N, CA and C atoms as an extended XYZ file, in Angstrom:
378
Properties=species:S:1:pos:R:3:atomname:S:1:resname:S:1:resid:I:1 pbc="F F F"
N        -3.545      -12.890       -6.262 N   UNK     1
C        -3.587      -12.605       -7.667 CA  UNK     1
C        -4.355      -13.677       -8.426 C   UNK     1
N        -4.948      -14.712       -7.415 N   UNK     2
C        -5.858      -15.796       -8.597 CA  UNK     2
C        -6.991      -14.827       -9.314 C   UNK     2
N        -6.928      -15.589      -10.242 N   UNK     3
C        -7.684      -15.297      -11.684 CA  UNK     3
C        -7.960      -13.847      -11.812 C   UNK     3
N        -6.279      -13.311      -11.820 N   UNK     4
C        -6.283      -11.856      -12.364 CA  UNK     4
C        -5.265      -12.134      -13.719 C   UNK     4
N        -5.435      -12.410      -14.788 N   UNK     5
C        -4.206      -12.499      -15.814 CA  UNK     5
C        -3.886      -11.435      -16.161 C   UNK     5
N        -2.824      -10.657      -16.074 N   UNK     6
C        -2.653       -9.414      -16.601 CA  UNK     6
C        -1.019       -9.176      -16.548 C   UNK     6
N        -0.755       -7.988      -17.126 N   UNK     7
C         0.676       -7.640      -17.155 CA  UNK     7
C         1.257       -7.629      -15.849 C   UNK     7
N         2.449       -6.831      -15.832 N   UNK     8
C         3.648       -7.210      -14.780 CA  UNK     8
C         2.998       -5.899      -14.393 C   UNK     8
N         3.150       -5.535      -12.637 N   UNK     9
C         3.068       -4.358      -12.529 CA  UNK     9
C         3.764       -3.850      -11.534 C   UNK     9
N         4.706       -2.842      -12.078 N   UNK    10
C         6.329       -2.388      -11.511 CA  UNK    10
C         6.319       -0.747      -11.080 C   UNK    10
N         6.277       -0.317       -9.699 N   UNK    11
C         6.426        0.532       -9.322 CA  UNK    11
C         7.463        0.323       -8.452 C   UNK    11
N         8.019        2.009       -8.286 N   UNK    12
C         9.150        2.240       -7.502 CA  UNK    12
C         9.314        3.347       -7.281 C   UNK    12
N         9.776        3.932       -6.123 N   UNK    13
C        10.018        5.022       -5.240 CA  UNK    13
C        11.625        5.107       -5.143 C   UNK    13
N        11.963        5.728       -4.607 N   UNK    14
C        13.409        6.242       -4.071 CA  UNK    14
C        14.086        5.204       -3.333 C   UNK    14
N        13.671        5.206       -2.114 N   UNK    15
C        13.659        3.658       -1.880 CA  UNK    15
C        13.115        2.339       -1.544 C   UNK    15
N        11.799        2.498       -2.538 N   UNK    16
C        11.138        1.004       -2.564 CA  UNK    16
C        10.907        0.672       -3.893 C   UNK    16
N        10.258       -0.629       -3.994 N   UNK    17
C         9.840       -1.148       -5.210 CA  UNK    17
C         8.706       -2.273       -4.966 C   UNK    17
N         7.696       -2.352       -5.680 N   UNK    18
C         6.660       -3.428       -5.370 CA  UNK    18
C         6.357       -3.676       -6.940 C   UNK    18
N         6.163       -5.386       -6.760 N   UNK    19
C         5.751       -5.589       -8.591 CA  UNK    19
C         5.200       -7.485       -8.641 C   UNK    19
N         4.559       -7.188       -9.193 N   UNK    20
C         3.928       -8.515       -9.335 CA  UNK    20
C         5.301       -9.379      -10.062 C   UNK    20
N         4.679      -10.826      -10.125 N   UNK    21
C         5.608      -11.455      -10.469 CA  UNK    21
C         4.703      -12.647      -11.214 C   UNK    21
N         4.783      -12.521      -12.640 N   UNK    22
C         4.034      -13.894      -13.466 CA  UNK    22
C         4.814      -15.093      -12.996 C   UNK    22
N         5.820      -15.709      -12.570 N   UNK    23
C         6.698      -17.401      -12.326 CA  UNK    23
C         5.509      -17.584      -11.195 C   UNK    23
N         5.669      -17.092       -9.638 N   UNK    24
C         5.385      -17.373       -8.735 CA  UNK    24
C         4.099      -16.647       -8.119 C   UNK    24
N         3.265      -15.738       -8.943 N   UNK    25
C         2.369      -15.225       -8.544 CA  UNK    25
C         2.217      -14.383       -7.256 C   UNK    25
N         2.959      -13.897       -6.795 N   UNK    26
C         3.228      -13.122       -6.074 CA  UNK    26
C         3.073      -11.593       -6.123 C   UNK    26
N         3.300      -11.361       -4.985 N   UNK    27
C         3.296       -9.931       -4.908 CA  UNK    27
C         4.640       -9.638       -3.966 C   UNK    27
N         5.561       -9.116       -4.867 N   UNK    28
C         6.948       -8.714       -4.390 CA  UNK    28
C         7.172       -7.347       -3.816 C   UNK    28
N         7.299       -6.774       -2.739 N   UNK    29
C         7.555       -6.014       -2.234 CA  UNK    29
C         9.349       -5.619       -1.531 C   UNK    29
N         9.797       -4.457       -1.860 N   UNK    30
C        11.259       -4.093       -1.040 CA  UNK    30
C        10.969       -2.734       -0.420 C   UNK    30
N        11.326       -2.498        0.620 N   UNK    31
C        11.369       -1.156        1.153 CA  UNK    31
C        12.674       -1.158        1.730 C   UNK    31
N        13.618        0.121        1.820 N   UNK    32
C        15.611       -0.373        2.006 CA  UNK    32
C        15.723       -1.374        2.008 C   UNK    32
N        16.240       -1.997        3.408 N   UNK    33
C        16.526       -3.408        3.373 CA  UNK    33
C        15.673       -4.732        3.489 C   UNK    33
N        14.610       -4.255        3.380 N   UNK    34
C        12.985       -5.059        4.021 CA  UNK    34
C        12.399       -5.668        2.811 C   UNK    34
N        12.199       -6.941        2.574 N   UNK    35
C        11.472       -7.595        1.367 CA  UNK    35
C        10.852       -8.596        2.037 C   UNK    35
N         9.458       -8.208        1.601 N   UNK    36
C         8.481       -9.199        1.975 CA  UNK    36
C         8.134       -9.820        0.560 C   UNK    36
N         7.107      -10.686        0.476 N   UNK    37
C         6.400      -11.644       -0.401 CA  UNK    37
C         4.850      -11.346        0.240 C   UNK    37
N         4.082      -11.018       -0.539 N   UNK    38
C         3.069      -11.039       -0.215 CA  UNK    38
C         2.392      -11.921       -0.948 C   UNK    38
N         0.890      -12.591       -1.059 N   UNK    39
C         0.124      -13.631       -1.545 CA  UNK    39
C        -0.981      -13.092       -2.248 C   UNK    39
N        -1.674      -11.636       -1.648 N   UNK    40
C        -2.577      -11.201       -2.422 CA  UNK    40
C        -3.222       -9.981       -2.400 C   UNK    40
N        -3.575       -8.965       -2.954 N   UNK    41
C        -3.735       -7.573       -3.013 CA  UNK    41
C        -4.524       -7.729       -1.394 C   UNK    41
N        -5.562       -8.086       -1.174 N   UNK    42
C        -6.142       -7.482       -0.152 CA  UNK    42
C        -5.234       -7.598        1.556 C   UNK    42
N        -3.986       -8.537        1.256 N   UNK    43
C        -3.220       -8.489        1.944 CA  UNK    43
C        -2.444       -7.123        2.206 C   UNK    43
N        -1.869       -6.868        0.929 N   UNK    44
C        -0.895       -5.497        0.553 CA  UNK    44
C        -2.438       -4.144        1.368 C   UNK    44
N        -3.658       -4.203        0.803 N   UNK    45
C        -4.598       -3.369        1.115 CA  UNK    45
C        -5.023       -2.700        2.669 C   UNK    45
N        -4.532       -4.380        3.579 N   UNK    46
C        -4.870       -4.268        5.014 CA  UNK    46
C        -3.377       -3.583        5.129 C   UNK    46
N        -2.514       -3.822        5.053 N   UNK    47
C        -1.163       -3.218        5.357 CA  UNK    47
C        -1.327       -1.579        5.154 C   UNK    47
N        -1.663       -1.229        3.673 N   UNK    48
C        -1.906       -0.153        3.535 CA  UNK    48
C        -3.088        1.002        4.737 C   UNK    48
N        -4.104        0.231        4.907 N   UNK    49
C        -5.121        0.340        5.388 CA  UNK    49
C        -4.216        0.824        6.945 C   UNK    49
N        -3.388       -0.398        7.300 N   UNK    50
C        -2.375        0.372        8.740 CA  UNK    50
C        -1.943        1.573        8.588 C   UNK    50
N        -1.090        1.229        7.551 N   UNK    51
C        -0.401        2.264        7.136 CA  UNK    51
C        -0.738        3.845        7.975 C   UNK    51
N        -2.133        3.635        7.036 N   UNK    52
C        -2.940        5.402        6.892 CA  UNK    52
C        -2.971        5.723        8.560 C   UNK    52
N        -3.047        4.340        9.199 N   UNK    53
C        -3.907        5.137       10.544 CA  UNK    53
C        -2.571        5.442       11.223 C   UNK    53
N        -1.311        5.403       10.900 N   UNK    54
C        -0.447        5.884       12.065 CA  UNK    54
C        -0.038        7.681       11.588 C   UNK    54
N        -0.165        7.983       12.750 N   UNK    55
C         0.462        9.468       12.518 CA  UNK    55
C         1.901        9.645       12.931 C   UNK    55
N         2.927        9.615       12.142 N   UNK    56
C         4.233       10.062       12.185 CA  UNK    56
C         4.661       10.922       13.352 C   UNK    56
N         4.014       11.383       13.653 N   UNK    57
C         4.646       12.937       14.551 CA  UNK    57
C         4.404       11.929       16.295 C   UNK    57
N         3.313       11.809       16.110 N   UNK    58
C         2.741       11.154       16.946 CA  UNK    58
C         3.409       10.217       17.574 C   UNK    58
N         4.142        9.224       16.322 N   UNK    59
C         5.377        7.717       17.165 CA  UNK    59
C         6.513        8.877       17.570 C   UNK    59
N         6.664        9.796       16.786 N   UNK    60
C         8.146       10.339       16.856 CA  UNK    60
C         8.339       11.126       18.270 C   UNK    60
N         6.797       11.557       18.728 N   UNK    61
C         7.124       12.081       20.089 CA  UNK    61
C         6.642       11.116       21.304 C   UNK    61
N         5.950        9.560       20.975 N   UNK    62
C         6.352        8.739       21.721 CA  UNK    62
C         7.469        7.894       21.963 C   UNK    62
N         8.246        7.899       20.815 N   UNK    63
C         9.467        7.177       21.278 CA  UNK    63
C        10.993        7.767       20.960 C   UNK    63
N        10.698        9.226       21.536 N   UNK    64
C        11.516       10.307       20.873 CA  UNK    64
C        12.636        9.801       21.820 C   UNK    64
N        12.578        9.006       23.092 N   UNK    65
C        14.163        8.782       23.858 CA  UNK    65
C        14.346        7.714       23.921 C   UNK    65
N        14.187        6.515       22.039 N   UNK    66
C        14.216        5.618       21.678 CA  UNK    66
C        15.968        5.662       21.442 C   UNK    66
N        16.441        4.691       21.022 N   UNK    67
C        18.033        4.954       20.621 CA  UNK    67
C        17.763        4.585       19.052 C   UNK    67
N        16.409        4.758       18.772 N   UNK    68
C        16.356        3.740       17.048 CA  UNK    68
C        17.013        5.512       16.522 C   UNK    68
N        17.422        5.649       15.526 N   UNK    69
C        16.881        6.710       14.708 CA  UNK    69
C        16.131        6.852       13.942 C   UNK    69
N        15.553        5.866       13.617 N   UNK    70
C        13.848        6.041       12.972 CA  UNK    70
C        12.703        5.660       14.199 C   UNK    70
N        11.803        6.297       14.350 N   UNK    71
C        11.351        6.597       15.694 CA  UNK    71
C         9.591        5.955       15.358 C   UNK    71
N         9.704        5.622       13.911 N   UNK    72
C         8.294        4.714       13.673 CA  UNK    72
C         8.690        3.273       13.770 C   UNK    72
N         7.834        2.672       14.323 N   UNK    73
C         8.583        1.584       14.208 CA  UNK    73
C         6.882        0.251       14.229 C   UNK    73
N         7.281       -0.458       13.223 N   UNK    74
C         6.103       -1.286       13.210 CA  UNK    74
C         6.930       -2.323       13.235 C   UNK    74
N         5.886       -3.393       13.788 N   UNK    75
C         6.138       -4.586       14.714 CA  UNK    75
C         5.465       -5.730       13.377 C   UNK    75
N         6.336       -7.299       13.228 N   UNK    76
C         5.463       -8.208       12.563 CA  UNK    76
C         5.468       -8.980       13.914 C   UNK    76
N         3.989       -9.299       13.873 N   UNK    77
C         3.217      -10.448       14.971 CA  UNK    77
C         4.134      -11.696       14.497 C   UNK    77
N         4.304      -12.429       15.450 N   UNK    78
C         4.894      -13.356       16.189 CA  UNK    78
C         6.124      -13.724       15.760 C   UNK    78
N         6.863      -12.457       15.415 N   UNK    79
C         8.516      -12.244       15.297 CA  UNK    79
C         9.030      -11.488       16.357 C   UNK    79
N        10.542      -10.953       16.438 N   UNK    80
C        10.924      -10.227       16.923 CA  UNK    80
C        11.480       -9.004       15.745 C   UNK    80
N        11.174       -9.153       14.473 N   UNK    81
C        10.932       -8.257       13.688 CA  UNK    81
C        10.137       -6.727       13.443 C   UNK    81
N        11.127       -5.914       13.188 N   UNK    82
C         9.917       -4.130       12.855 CA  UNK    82
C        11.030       -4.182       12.078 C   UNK    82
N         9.975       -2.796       11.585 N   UNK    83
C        10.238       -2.097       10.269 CA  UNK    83
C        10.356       -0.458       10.687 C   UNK    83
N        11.485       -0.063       10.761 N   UNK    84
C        11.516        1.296       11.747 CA  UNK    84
C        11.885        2.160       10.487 C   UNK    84
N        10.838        3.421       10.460 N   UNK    85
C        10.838        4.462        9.559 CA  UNK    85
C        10.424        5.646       10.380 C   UNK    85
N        11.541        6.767        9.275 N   UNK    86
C        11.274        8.162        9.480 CA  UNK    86
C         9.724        8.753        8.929 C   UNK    86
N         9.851        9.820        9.514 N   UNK    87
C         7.809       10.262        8.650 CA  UNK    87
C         8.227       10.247        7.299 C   UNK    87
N         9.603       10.702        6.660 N   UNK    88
C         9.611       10.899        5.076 CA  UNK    88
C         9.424        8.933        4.678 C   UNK    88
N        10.334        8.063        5.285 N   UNK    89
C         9.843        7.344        5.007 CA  UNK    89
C         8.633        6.183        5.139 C   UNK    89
N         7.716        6.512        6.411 N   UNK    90
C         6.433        6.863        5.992 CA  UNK    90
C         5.786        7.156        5.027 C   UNK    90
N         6.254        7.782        4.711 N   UNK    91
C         5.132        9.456        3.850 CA  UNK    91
C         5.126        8.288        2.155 C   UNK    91
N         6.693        7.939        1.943 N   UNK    92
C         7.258        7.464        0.760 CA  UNK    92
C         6.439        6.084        0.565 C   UNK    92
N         6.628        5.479        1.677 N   UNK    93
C         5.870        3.965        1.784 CA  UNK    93
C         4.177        4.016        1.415 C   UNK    93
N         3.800        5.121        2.100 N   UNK    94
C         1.960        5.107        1.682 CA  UNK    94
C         1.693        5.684        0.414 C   UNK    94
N         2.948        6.130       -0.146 N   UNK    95
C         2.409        6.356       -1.452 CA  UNK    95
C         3.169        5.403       -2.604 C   UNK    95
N         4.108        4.624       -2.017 N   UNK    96
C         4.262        3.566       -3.230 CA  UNK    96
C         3.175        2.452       -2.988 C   UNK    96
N         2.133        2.648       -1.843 N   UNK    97
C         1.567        1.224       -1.656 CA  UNK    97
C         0.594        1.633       -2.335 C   UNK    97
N        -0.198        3.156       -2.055 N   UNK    98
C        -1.408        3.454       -2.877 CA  UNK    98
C        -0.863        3.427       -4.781 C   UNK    98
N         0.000        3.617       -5.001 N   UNK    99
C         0.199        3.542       -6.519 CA  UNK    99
C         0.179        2.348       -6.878 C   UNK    99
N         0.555        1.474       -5.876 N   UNK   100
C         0.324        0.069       -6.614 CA  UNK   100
C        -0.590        0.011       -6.717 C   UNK   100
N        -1.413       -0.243       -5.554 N   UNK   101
C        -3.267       -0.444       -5.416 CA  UNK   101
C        -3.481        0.375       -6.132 C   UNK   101
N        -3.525        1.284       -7.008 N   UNK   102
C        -4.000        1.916       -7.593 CA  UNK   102
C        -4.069        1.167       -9.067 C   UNK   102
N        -2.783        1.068       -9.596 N   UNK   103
C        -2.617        0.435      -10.726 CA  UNK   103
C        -3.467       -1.065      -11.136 C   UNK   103
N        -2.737       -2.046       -9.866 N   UNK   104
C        -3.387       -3.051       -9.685 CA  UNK   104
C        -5.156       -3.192      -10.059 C   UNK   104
N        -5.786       -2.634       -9.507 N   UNK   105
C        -7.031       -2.431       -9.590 CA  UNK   105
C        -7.426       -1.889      -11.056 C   UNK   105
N        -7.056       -0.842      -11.419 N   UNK   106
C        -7.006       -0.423      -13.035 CA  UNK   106
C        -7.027       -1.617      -13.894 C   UNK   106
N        -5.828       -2.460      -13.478 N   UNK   107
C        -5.418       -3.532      -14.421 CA  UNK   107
C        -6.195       -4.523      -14.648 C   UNK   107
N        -6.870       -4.680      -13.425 N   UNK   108
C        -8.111       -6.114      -12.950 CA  UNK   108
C        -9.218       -5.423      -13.733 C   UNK   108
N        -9.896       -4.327      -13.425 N   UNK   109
C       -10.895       -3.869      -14.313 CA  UNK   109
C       -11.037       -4.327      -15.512 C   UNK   109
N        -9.506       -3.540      -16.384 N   UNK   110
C        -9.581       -3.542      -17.739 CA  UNK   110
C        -9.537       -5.315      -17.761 C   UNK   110
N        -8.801       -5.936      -17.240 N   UNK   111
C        -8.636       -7.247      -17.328 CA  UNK   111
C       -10.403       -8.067      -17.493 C   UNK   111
N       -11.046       -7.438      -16.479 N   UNK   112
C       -12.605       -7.899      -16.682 CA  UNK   112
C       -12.950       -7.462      -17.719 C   UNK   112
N       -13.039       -6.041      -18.345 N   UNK   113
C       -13.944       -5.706      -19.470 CA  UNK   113
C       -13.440       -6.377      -20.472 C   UNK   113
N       -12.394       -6.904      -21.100 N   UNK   114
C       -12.396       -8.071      -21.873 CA  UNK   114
C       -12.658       -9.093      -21.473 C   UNK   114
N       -12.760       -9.600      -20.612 N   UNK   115
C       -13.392      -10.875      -20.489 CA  UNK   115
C       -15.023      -10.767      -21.238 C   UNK   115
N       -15.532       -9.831      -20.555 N   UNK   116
C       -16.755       -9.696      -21.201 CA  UNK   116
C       -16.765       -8.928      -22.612 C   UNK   116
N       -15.849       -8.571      -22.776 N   UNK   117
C       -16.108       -8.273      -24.319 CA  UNK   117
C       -15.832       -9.665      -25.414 C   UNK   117
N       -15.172      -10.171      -24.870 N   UNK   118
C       -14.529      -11.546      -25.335 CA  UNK   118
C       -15.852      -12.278      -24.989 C   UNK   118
N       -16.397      -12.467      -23.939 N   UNK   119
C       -17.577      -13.219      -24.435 CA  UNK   119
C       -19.302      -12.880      -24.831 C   UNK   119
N       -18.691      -11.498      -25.041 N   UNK   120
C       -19.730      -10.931      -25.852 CA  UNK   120
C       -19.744      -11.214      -27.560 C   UNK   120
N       -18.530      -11.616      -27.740 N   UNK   121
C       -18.326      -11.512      -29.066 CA  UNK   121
C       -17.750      -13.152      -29.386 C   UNK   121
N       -17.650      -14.058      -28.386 N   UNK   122
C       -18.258      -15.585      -29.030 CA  UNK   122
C       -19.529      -15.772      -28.657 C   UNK   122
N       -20.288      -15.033      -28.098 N   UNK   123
C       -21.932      -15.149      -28.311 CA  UNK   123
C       -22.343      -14.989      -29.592 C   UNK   123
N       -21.549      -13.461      -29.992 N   UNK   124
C       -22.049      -12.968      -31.399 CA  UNK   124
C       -21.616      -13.863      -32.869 C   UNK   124
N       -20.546      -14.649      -32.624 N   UNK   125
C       -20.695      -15.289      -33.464 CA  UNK   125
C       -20.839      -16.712      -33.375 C   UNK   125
N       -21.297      -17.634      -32.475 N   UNK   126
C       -21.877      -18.764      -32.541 CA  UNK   126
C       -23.407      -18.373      -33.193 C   UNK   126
């Protein structure tokens, strides 16, 4: 989030929530019981970017004689940590991540076009 100044930005799903945070600059993420901290959109972007490429049906009939009952299951590198989801919650997760990125990006824009309107207009009056 360096040199993005802009509002708070708070989305939430059924059961997630992701939202910036002005104290610590962060990027706060919860999905059920799962809260990460993230450091910076293109972080949240590559995640997303995973996201898209798994096909639901696909984990669910590779690890269909798993004992998980969520049968997706993503792994964090050099933990013994996953994040095991159903396709709905799948489905729920790629679209609270694209609404953020979505917003986020909106916000940085508008955040630029004042910058340059702002220094369009101490040009204009020096």
């Amino acid at each position: 989030m360096k040199g993005v100044n802009m509002e708070i930005i708070d989305i939430k799903t059924l059961h997630g929530h992701i939202f910036t945070c002005d104290k610590c600059s962060k990027i706060h993420f919860e999905f059920n019981q799962l809260a990460i901290n993230f450091s910076s959109l293109s972080i949240i972007e590559d995640f997303y970017s995973y996201l898209n490429k798994l096909e639901g049906d696909e984990f669910e009939r590779i690890n269909n004689q798993s004992q998980y009952i969520r049968k997706i299951q993503i792994p964090f590198p050099n933990t013994s940590i996953k994040m095991v989801l159903s396709k709905a919650d799948l489905k729920e997760l790629k679209i609270l991540m694209q609404m953020f990125i979505v917003d986020y990006r909106e916000l940085e824009q508008k955040s630029q076009l004042i910058k340059k309107l702002s220094h369009i207009s101490e040009k204009q009056l020096n």
